[in-house]
Coordinates of C-alpha atoms and ligand atoms in Angstrom, one line a residue:
M1 CA 23.9 -4.0 18.3
P2 CA 21.3 -2.2 20.3
T3 CA 22.5 -0.3 23.4
L4 CA 21.0 -1.3 26.7
T5 CA 19.9 1.2 29.3
E6 CA 19.7 0.4 32.9
K7 CA 16.4 -1.2 33.6
K8 CA 15.1 -4.0 35.8
P9 CA 16.5 -7.3 34.5
T10 CA 14.2 -8.7 31.9
R11 CA 14.1 -11.6 29.5
P12 CA 15.7 -10.7 26.2
T13 CA 13.1 -10.7 23.5
S14 CA 13.8 -12.7 20.4
R15 CA 13.9 -10.5 17.4
H16 CA 15.0 -13.5 15.3
H17 CA 12.3 -14.4 12.8
G18 CA 11.3 -18.0 13.2
R19 CA 13.0 -18.7 16.5
P20 CA 10.4 -20.1 18.9
L21 CA 9.3 -17.7 21.5
P22 CA 8.7 -19.3 24.9
E23 CA 5.0 -19.1 25.9
L24 CA 5.6 -16.8 28.8
I25 CA 4.4 -13.4 29.6
F26 CA 7.3 -11.1 29.0
G27 CA 8.4 -8.3 31.2
D28 CA 9.3 -5.0 29.7
L29 CA 11.1 -4.8 26.4
W30 CA 14.7 -4.2 26.3
E31 CA 15.0 -0.5 25.9
F32 CA 16.9 0.5 22.8
D33 CA 18.5 3.9 22.5
P34 CA 16.6 6.0 20.0
A35 CA 18.0 5.5 16.5
P36 CA 16.4 8.3 14.4
E37 CA 17.0 8.4 10.7
T38 CA 18.5 11.8 10.1
A39 CA 18.8 12.2 6.3
D40 CA 17.3 15.5 5.1
P41 CA 14.0 14.9 3.3
K42 CA 14.6 18.2 1.4
L43 CA 11.1 19.4 1.6
K44 CA 9.8 22.7 0.1
A45 CA 7.5 24.9 2.2
R46 CA 5.0 25.0 -0.6
Y47 CA 4.3 22.6 -3.5
D48 CA 2.5 23.7 -6.7
L49 CA 0.9 21.6 -9.3
F50 CA 3.1 19.9 -11.9
I51 CA 1.6 20.6 -15.3
G52 CA 3.4 20.6 -18.6
G53 CA 6.8 19.9 -17.0
R54 CA 6.7 22.9 -14.7
F55 CA 5.5 23.7 -11.2
I56 CA 2.6 26.1 -11.4
A57 CA 0.2 27.7 -8.9
P58 CA -3.4 26.5 -8.8
Q59 CA -5.8 28.9 -10.6
S60 CA -7.9 29.2 -7.4
G61 CA -4.8 30.2 -5.4
K62 CA -5.9 27.7 -2.8
Y63 CA -3.5 25.5 -0.7
F64 CA -3.9 23.0 2.1
D65 CA -1.5 21.7 4.8
S66 CA 0.1 18.2 4.7
I67 CA 0.9 17.3 8.2
N68 CA 3.2 14.7 9.8
P69 CA 0.8 12.2 11.5
A70 CA 3.5 11.2 13.9
N71 CA 3.5 14.6 15.7
E72 CA 0.8 16.6 14.0
Q73 CA 3.2 19.2 12.7
K74 CA 2.8 20.9 9.4
L75 CA 5.2 19.7 6.7
A76 CA 4.3 21.8 3.7
E77 CA 1.5 23.5 1.8
I78 CA 0.0 21.6 -1.1
A79 CA -1.9 23.2 -4.1
H80 CA -5.6 22.4 -4.3
A81 CA -6.3 21.8 -8.0
G82 CA -9.8 22.8 -9.3
A83 CA -11.5 21.7 -12.6
A84 CA -9.6 24.4 -14.6
D85 CA -6.2 23.1 -13.4
V86 CA -7.2 19.5 -14.1
D87 CA -8.3 20.6 -17.6
A88 CA -4.9 22.3 -18.1
A89 CA -3.1 19.1 -17.1
Y90 CA -5.2 17.1 -19.6
Q91 CA -4.4 19.6 -22.4
A92 CA -0.7 19.3 -21.6
A93 CA -0.9 15.6 -21.6
R94 CA -2.7 15.4 -24.9
K95 CA -0.2 17.7 -26.5
A96 CA 2.7 15.6 -25.2
F97 CA 1.0 12.4 -26.5
D98 CA 0.3 13.8 -29.9
T99 CA 3.6 15.5 -30.5
V100 CA 6.2 13.4 -28.6
W101 CA 5.5 10.5 -26.4
G102 CA 2.9 8.6 -28.4
R103 CA 5.2 8.6 -31.4
M104 CA 8.5 7.9 -29.7
P105 CA 9.9 4.4 -30.3
G106 CA 9.7 2.2 -27.3
K107 CA 13.4 1.8 -27.0
E108 CA 13.7 5.7 -26.6
R109 CA 11.0 5.8 -24.0
A110 CA 12.8 3.1 -22.1
K111 CA 15.8 5.4 -21.6
Y112 CA 13.7 7.9 -19.8
I113 CA 12.1 5.3 -17.6
Y114 CA 15.5 3.8 -16.7
R115 CA 16.8 7.3 -15.9
I116 CA 13.8 7.9 -13.5
A117 CA 14.5 4.6 -11.8
R118 CA 18.2 5.4 -11.3
L119 CA 17.6 8.9 -10.1
L120 CA 15.1 7.5 -7.6
Q121 CA 17.7 5.1 -6.3
D122 CA 20.2 7.9 -6.0
R123 CA 17.8 9.8 -3.8
A124 CA 16.4 6.8 -2.0
R125 CA 17.1 7.8 1.5
E126 CA 15.7 11.3 1.1
F127 CA 12.5 9.8 -0.4
A128 CA 12.2 7.3 2.4
V129 CA 12.4 10.0 5.0
A130 CA 9.9 12.2 3.2
E131 CA 7.5 9.3 2.8
T132 CA 7.7 8.4 6.5
M133 CA 7.2 12.0 7.6
D134 CA 4.2 12.6 5.4
G135 CA 2.5 9.2 5.8
G136 CA 3.5 7.9 9.3
K137 CA 5.0 4.5 8.2
P138 CA 8.1 3.2 9.9
I139 CA 11.3 4.2 8.2
K140 CA 12.5 0.6 7.9
E141 CA 9.4 0.0 5.6
S142 CA 9.7 3.1 3.5
R143 CA 13.5 2.5 3.3
D144 CA 13.5 -1.2 2.6
F145 CA 10.2 -1.7 0.8
D146 CA 8.4 1.3 -0.6
V147 CA 11.2 3.2 -2.2
P148 CA 13.2 0.2 -3.6
M149 CA 9.9 -1.4 -4.9
A150 CA 8.9 1.9 -6.6
A151 CA 12.3 2.0 -8.3
A152 CA 12.0 -1.7 -9.2
H153 CA 8.6 -1.0 -10.9
F154 CA 10.2 1.7 -13.1
F155 CA 13.2 -0.7 -13.9
Y156 CA 10.9 -3.6 -14.8
H157 CA 8.6 -1.5 -17.1
A158 CA 11.5 0.2 -18.7
G159 CA 12.6 -3.3 -19.7
W160 CA 9.2 -3.9 -21.4
A161 CA 9.2 -0.6 -23.4
D162 CA 11.2 -2.0 -26.3
K163 CA 9.6 -5.4 -26.2
L164 CA 6.0 -4.5 -26.5
D165 CA 5.6 -6.8 -29.5
Y166 CA 5.7 -9.6 -27.0
V167 CA 3.0 -8.3 -24.6
A168 CA 0.2 -9.9 -26.6
P169 CA 1.7 -12.6 -28.8
G170 CA 0.5 -12.6 -32.4
R171 CA -1.0 -9.1 -31.9
R172 CA 0.4 -5.6 -32.1
V173 CA -0.2 -3.1 -29.3
A174 CA -0.8 0.7 -29.3
P175 CA -1.1 3.1 -26.4
L176 CA -4.5 4.4 -25.4
G177 CA -3.6 8.1 -25.3
V178 CA -4.1 10.1 -22.1
V179 CA -5.0 8.2 -18.9
G180 CA -6.3 9.6 -15.6
Q181 CA -5.2 8.0 -12.3
V182 CA -6.2 8.5 -8.7
I183 CA -4.3 6.9 -5.8
P184 CA -4.6 6.4 -2.0
W185 CA -2.3 7.3 1.0
N186 CA -1.1 3.9 2.1
F187 CA 1.8 3.5 -0.3
P188 CA 2.0 7.0 -1.8
L189 CA 5.1 6.6 -3.9
L190 CA 4.8 2.9 -4.6
M191 CA 1.2 3.3 -5.9
L192 CA 2.4 6.2 -8.0
A193 CA 5.1 3.9 -9.6
W194 CA 2.5 1.1 -10.0
K195 CA 0.3 3.4 -12.0
L196 CA 2.9 5.5 -13.9
A197 CA 5.4 2.9 -15.0
P198 CA 3.2 0.6 -17.1
A199 CA 1.3 3.5 -18.6
L200 CA 4.6 5.2 -19.6
A201 CA 6.2 2.1 -21.0
M202 CA 3.2 1.6 -23.2
G203 CA 3.4 5.2 -24.5
N204 CA 0.5 6.8 -22.7
C205 CA 0.6 10.3 -21.1
I206 CA -0.8 10.8 -17.6
V207 CA -2.8 13.0 -15.3
I208 CA -2.5 11.6 -11.7
K209 CA -3.8 12.7 -8.4
P210 CA -2.1 11.6 -5.1
A211 CA -4.1 11.3 -1.9
E212 CA -4.6 14.6 0.0
T213 CA -2.7 13.4 3.1
T214 CA 0.3 12.1 1.2
S215 CA 1.2 14.3 -1.8
I216 CA 4.8 15.1 -1.1
T217 CA 6.7 12.2 -2.6
A218 CA 4.7 12.5 -5.8
L219 CA 5.9 16.1 -6.1
K220 CA 9.4 15.1 -5.3
L221 CA 9.2 12.6 -8.1
A222 CA 8.2 15.4 -10.4
E223 CA 11.6 17.0 -9.6
I224 CA 13.1 13.7 -10.9
F225 CA 11.0 13.9 -14.0
Q226 CA 12.6 17.3 -14.6
D227 CA 16.1 16.1 -13.9
A228 CA 15.5 13.1 -16.2
G229 CA 14.5 15.4 -19.0
L230 CA 11.1 13.7 -19.4
P231 CA 9.3 15.7 -22.1
P232 CA 6.9 18.2 -20.6
G233 CA 3.3 17.1 -20.2
V234 CA 4.1 13.3 -20.3
V235 CA 3.3 13.1 -16.5
N236 CA 1.1 15.8 -14.9
I237 CA 0.5 15.7 -11.1
V238 CA -2.6 17.5 -9.7
T239 CA -3.1 17.6 -6.0
G240 CA -6.3 18.0 -4.0
F241 CA -9.2 16.2 -2.4
G242 CA -12.1 14.1 -3.7
D243 CA -13.4 17.0 -6.0
T244 CA -10.0 17.0 -7.8
G245 CA -10.1 13.2 -8.0
A246 CA -13.6 13.3 -9.5
A247 CA -12.4 15.9 -12.1
V248 CA -9.5 13.6 -13.1
M249 CA -11.8 10.6 -13.5
S250 CA -14.5 12.3 -15.5
H251 CA -12.4 14.4 -17.9
P252 CA -13.4 13.9 -21.5
I253 CA -9.8 13.5 -22.8
A254 CA -9.1 10.5 -20.5
A255 CA -9.2 7.3 -22.6
K256 CA -8.8 5.2 -19.5
V257 CA -9.0 5.8 -15.8
A258 CA -7.4 3.8 -13.1
F259 CA -8.3 4.1 -9.4
T260 CA -6.9 2.6 -6.2
G261 CA -8.9 3.4 -3.0
S262 CA -12.0 2.6 -1.1
T263 CA -14.7 0.4 -2.6
E264 CA -17.2 3.1 -1.8
V265 CA -15.4 5.7 -4.0
G266 CA -14.7 3.1 -6.6
K267 CA -18.4 2.5 -7.0
I268 CA -19.1 6.2 -7.2
I269 CA -16.6 6.5 -10.1
M270 CA -18.0 3.5 -11.9
R271 CA -21.5 4.9 -11.7
S272 CA -20.4 8.3 -12.9
L273 CA -18.6 6.8 -15.9
A274 CA -21.3 4.3 -16.9
G275 CA -22.2 4.7 -20.6
T276 CA -18.9 6.4 -21.5
D277 CA -16.3 4.7 -23.7
K278 CA -13.6 5.1 -21.0
K279 CA -11.6 2.0 -20.1
M280 CA -11.4 1.5 -16.4
T281 CA -9.4 -0.5 -13.8
M282 CA -10.2 -0.5 -10.1
E283 CA -8.1 -1.7 -7.2
L284 CA -10.4 -1.5 -4.1
G285 CA -10.7 -2.8 -0.6
G286 CA -9.9 -6.2 0.9
K287 CA -10.6 -8.5 3.9
A288 CA -8.0 -11.2 3.3
A289 CA -7.8 -14.4 5.3
N290 CA -4.5 -15.8 6.4
I291 CA -5.3 -19.6 6.8
V292 CA -3.0 -21.6 9.1
F293 CA -3.2 -25.4 9.1
D294 CA -2.0 -27.7 11.9
D295 CA 0.9 -28.9 9.8
A296 CA 2.2 -25.4 9.1
P297 CA 5.7 -24.2 10.2
I298 CA 4.2 -22.5 13.3
N299 CA 6.8 -19.9 14.1
Q300 CA 7.1 -18.8 10.5
A301 CA 3.3 -18.6 10.3
V302 CA 3.3 -16.4 13.4
E303 CA 5.8 -14.1 11.8
G304 CA 3.8 -14.1 8.5
V305 CA 0.5 -13.3 10.2
V306 CA 2.2 -10.5 12.2
N307 CA 3.6 -9.1 9.0
G308 CA 0.3 -9.6 7.2
I309 CA -1.7 -7.3 9.4
F310 CA 0.8 -5.1 11.3
F311 CA 2.9 -4.1 8.3
N312 CA 2.3 -0.4 7.6
Q313 CA -0.2 -0.2 10.6
G314 CA -2.6 -2.4 8.6
H315 CA -3.0 0.3 6.0
V316 CA -2.7 -2.4 3.3
C317 CA -5.6 -3.3 1.0
C318 CA -4.3 -6.9 0.9
A319 CA -3.7 -7.0 4.7
G320 CA -4.3 -10.4 6.3
S321 CA -6.9 -8.9 8.5
R322 CA -8.6 -12.3 9.3
L323 CA -6.7 -15.2 10.7
L324 CA -8.3 -18.6 10.2
V325 CA -6.5 -21.0 12.4
H326 CA -6.9 -24.8 12.5
E327 CA -8.7 -25.8 15.7
P328 CA -6.1 -28.3 17.0
I329 CA -3.4 -25.6 17.1
A330 CA -5.6 -22.5 17.8
K331 CA -4.7 -22.1 21.5
E332 CA -1.0 -22.5 21.0
F333 CA -1.0 -20.3 17.9
L334 CA -2.9 -17.5 19.6
A335 CA -0.5 -17.6 22.6
K336 CA 2.6 -17.3 20.4
L337 CA 0.9 -14.6 18.4
K338 CA 0.3 -12.6 21.5
N339 CA 3.8 -13.0 22.7
R340 CA 5.1 -11.8 19.4
V341 CA 2.8 -8.8 19.4
R342 CA 3.9 -7.9 22.9
V343 CA 7.4 -7.2 21.6
L344 CA 6.5 -5.1 18.6
R345 CA 7.8 -1.6 19.0
L346 CA 5.3 1.2 18.5
G347 CA 6.4 4.8 18.2
D348 CA 8.4 7.4 16.2
P349 CA 8.2 6.3 12.6
L350 CA 11.6 7.8 11.9
D351 CA 13.2 5.6 14.5
K352 CA 15.0 2.6 12.8
N353 CA 13.7 0.2 15.6
T354 CA 10.1 1.1 15.1
D355 CA 7.8 -1.7 13.9
I356 CA 4.5 0.1 14.1
G357 CA 4.4 3.8 13.2
A358 CA 1.6 6.4 13.1
I359 CA -1.9 6.0 11.7
N360 CA -2.1 8.1 8.5
S361 CA -4.7 10.6 9.6
K362 CA -7.0 11.6 12.4
E363 CA -10.0 10.4 10.2
Q364 CA -8.5 7.0 9.8
L365 CA -7.7 6.7 13.5
G366 CA -11.4 7.6 14.2
K367 CA -12.5 4.9 11.8
I368 CA -10.3 2.2 13.3
T369 CA -11.4 3.2 16.8
E370 CA -15.1 3.0 15.9
L371 CA -14.7 -0.5 14.3
V372 CA -12.7 -1.8 17.3
N373 CA -15.3 -0.5 19.7
S374 CA -17.9 -2.4 17.7
G375 CA -15.9 -5.5 18.1
V376 CA -15.9 -5.2 21.9
K377 CA -19.6 -4.3 21.8
E378 CA -20.5 -7.3 19.7
G379 CA -18.8 -9.6 22.1
A380 CA -15.3 -10.5 20.7
E381 CA -12.5 -10.8 23.1
M382 CA -9.8 -8.0 22.6
F383 CA -6.1 -8.2 23.3
Q384 CA -3.8 -5.2 23.1
P385 CA -0.2 -5.1 24.5
A386 CA 0.5 -2.6 27.2
C387 CA 2.8 -0.5 25.0
K388 CA 3.0 3.3 25.6
L389 CA 1.7 5.6 23.0
P390 CA 3.4 8.8 22.1
L391 CA 1.6 11.9 23.6
R392 CA 1.2 13.6 20.2
G393 CA 0.3 12.1 16.9
Y394 CA -2.1 9.5 15.7
Y395 CA -1.3 6.0 17.1
F396 CA -3.2 2.8 17.6
R397 CA -2.1 -0.3 19.5
P398 CA -1.8 -3.6 17.6
T399 CA -5.0 -5.4 18.4
I400 CA -6.1 -9.0 18.3
F401 CA -9.7 -10.1 18.6
S402 CA -10.4 -13.8 19.3
G403 CA -13.8 -15.4 19.7
V404 CA -14.9 -13.6 16.5
S405 CA -17.9 -14.8 14.5
M406 CA -18.5 -14.3 10.8
S407 CA -21.4 -11.9 11.6
H408 CA -19.3 -9.4 13.5
R409 CA -18.5 -6.2 11.7
I410 CA -14.8 -6.6 12.5
A411 CA -14.9 -9.9 10.5
R412 CA -16.7 -8.3 7.5
E413 CA -15.6 -4.7 7.1
E414 CA -12.3 -3.4 6.0
I415 CA -10.7 -1.8 9.1
F416 CA -7.4 -0.6 7.4
G417 CA -5.7 -0.5 10.7
P418 CA -3.5 -2.8 12.9
V419 CA -6.5 -5.1 13.9
L420 CA -6.6 -8.8 13.5
S421 CA -9.8 -10.9 13.8
V422 CA -9.2 -14.5 14.7
L423 CA -11.6 -17.3 13.7
T424 CA -11.1 -21.1 13.7
F425 CA -11.9 -23.9 11.4
R426 CA -11.9 -27.7 11.4
T427 CA -11.8 -28.9 7.8
V428 CA -10.3 -27.7 4.6
D429 CA -13.8 -27.0 3.2
E430 CA -14.7 -25.0 6.2
A431 CA -11.6 -22.9 5.7
I432 CA -12.4 -22.2 2.1
E433 CA -16.0 -21.4 2.9
K434 CA -15.1 -18.9 5.6
A435 CA -12.3 -17.3 3.6
N436 CA -14.5 -16.8 0.6
N437 CA -17.4 -15.6 2.7
T438 CA -16.7 -11.9 2.1
A439 CA -17.6 -9.2 -0.4
Y440 CA -13.9 -8.8 -1.2
G441 CA -11.3 -11.0 -2.9
L442 CA -7.9 -9.3 -3.2
S443 CA -5.6 -11.8 -1.5
A444 CA -5.2 -14.7 0.8
G445 CA -2.5 -16.6 2.6
V446 CA -2.1 -20.4 3.1
W447 CA 0.2 -21.9 5.7
T448 CA 0.8 -25.7 5.4
D449 CA 3.4 -28.3 4.8
K450 CA 1.5 -30.0 2.0
G451 CA 2.0 -28.8 -1.6
S452 CA -1.3 -30.5 -2.8
R453 CA -3.2 -28.5 -0.2
I454 CA -1.7 -25.2 -1.4
L455 CA -2.7 -26.1 -4.9
K456 CA -6.3 -26.9 -3.8
M457 CA -6.6 -23.8 -1.7
S458 CA -5.2 -21.5 -4.4
T459 CA -7.7 -22.9 -6.9
E460 CA -10.7 -22.6 -4.6
L461 CA -9.9 -19.3 -2.9
K462 CA -11.6 -16.4 -4.7
A463 CA -8.7 -14.0 -4.4
G464 CA -6.4 -12.3 -6.9
V465 CA -3.3 -13.3 -5.0
V466 CA -2.8 -16.3 -2.9
W467 CA 0.5 -16.4 -0.9
A468 CA 1.7 -19.8 0.3
N469 CA 3.9 -20.0 3.5
T470 CA 4.6 -16.2 3.1
Y471 CA 2.7 -13.0 3.1
N472 CA 2.8 -9.5 1.5
K473 CA 5.5 -10.5 -1.0
F474 CA 5.5 -8.3 -4.1
D475 CA 7.4 -8.3 -7.4
P476 CA 6.8 -6.1 -10.4
A477 CA 6.6 -9.1 -12.7
S478 CA 3.7 -10.5 -10.7
P479 CA 0.2 -9.3 -11.6
F480 CA -1.9 -7.9 -8.6
G481 CA -5.7 -7.3 -8.5
G482 CA -9.0 -8.4 -7.2
Y483 CA -12.1 -10.5 -7.4
K484 CA -15.6 -9.3 -6.5
E485 CA -15.7 -6.0 -4.8
S486 CA -12.0 -5.7 -4.6
G487 CA -12.1 -4.5 -8.2
F488 CA -10.9 -5.5 -11.6
G489 CA -7.9 -5.2 -13.8
R490 CA -4.3 -6.1 -13.0
E491 CA -1.2 -4.2 -12.1
G492 CA 2.3 -5.6 -12.7
G493 CA 3.5 -8.1 -15.1
R494 CA 2.5 -8.6 -18.7
Q495 CA -1.2 -8.6 -17.6
G496 CA -0.8 -5.1 -16.1
L497 CA 0.6 -3.8 -19.4
L498 CA -2.4 -5.2 -21.3
D499 CA -4.6 -2.8 -19.3
Y500 CA -2.8 0.2 -20.8
C501 CA -2.9 -0.6 -24.4
Q502 CA -5.2 -1.3 -27.3
L503 CA -4.7 -4.3 -29.5
V504 CA -4.4 -3.4 -33.2
Ligands
NAI601 P1 -10.8 7.2 -0.7 O1 -11.2 6.1 -1.6 O2 -11.8 8.3 -0.3 O3 -9.5 7.9 -1.2 C1 -8.7 7.4 -2.2 C2 -8.4 8.4 -3.3 O4 -9.6 8.8 -3.9 C3 -7.8 9.8 -2.7 O5 -6.8 10.3 -3.6 C4 -9.0 10.6 -2.7 O6 -8.7 12.0 -2.8 C5 -9.7 10.2 -3.9 N1 -11.2 10.5 -4.0 C6 -12.1 10.7 -3.0 N2 -13.3 10.8 -3.5 C7 -13.2 10.8 -4.8 C8 -14.2 10.8 -5.8 N3 -15.5 11.0 -5.6 N4 -13.8 10.7 -7.2 C9 -12.5 10.5 -7.4 N5 -11.5 10.4 -6.4 C10 -11.9 10.5 -5.1 O7 -10.4 6.5 0.7 P2 -10.2 7.2 2.2 O8 -11.4 8.0 2.5 O9 -8.9 7.9 2.2 O10 -10.2 5.9 3.1 C11 -11.4 5.4 3.5 C12 -11.3 3.9 3.6 O11 -11.1 3.3 2.3 C13 -10.2 3.3 4.4 O12 -10.5 3.3 5.7 C14 -9.9 2.0 3.8 O13 -10.8 1.1 4.3 C15 -10.3 2.2 2.4 N6 -9.1 2.4 1.5 C16 -8.6 1.4 0.7 C17 -7.5 1.5 -0.1 C18 -7.0 0.4 -0.9 O14 -5.9 0.4 -1.3 N7 -7.8 -0.6 -1.2 C19 -6.7 2.7 0.0 C20 -7.2 3.7 0.8 C21 -8.4 3.6 1.5
MG602 MG1 0.5 14.0 5.4

């Protein structure tokens, strides 16, 4: 139970999901005593590149700082890989593929992948703390979501490694060879697992680059690869900025490249690889609609909408950043939503009570601020709770815009922050039309009591994932990926494995 400090008497805030919140303006929050997570993240002062099974210094000798966005303190130095380092990583990967991994029976590969999953579970708390410190997300998310899901992806794909004859019924599958992968900063360890696990299960070797603001858990996972006895060169981790990423994507040894990040950079990569024989998968931006009908379970829907956009500070490509709410319930829904947002706790990401942590970087904070200012300028009505922001670090209040029209930038552009745009609709067709009226198509949410309506919506919504009466639910068995400018290819499930093999 939370401890109460002496404060003026206030109404207790319901933390119970789904219990109706009275439509009142609350006073101050109950004050909880701080409950910081104290596990040791076991950070090194300096992280080198992981190439050929060993940590080696970058040939340029250059390093950059990874900082904690919650307090702007330096956490560690990270190697900046140049083209020569990326080339060394690809050479190591090719050697490992030709001599060991590509020839190893699937049931033997499975043992390594299971071992990686178990070792990650053993060190789960340490990884969660490191992830929170490097990226700014609340500890309860890295502890309860990122790290367990990352382990689940390794477990799931380990289970496939000896069953690859069933991936494409009637056909035989073979690995592609060496694959190059670049990932973003919003789920650093989880995106790493999404990329590595299917590629490894299928027998490929890998060169991967984490995002420059969040490289630490990738390099900690490299320690696990060593402990698991993974043959040298099977996974190589090169750290750095966009130049390093471009070198990973364009290397001639890469049979396939996989990218998760902004649509803008995805397009640059696609243009640069046009005409080559590289296979490609892209997981890019999103501008998902959470659609709430008047027959929806309202309190659950409020909780789902809050989870959809404020989870991980809105640093989620499939974030429900647009709320489409049925006109008859719009006023009531917005009032409940604001009450819920008033009691979200923003602050130290390492505190177990924190709901909203730090924005990942100063750049991202600037981008969110610019887009939110445009929303105010273009005439939308802004709501932000009066929560206090920590004095140091990068923070942004949860923000709700109502009176938004489809032409506003905040309704069209990916904000990648804790900012929700609320629009209304009258008919099912209008909801579909508005939800699909975007360049993106990664995900959507539908809240209604009617199964038939869920089926209609999920058929007509042009989105890779449609959640019904829930949001942001993930499972390694369930394929994830986009329509339109949200990219192509799938991650997870049998479909995800097909993107890492050739049919022979
Ligand atoms: P970004 O697309 O620049 O970064 C993603 C990854 O790509 C990083 O590892 C980066 O080092 C690498 N990269 C950058 N330029 C590259 C290039 N030319 N070739 C190969 N790799 C390259 O995204 P950024 O700048 O960090 O964020 C900007 C916006 O992108 C965000 O505000 C958000 O809207 C969106 N974004 C979307 C993500 C998603 O999961 N869909 C993830 C991250 C950002
Ligand atoms: Mg960092």
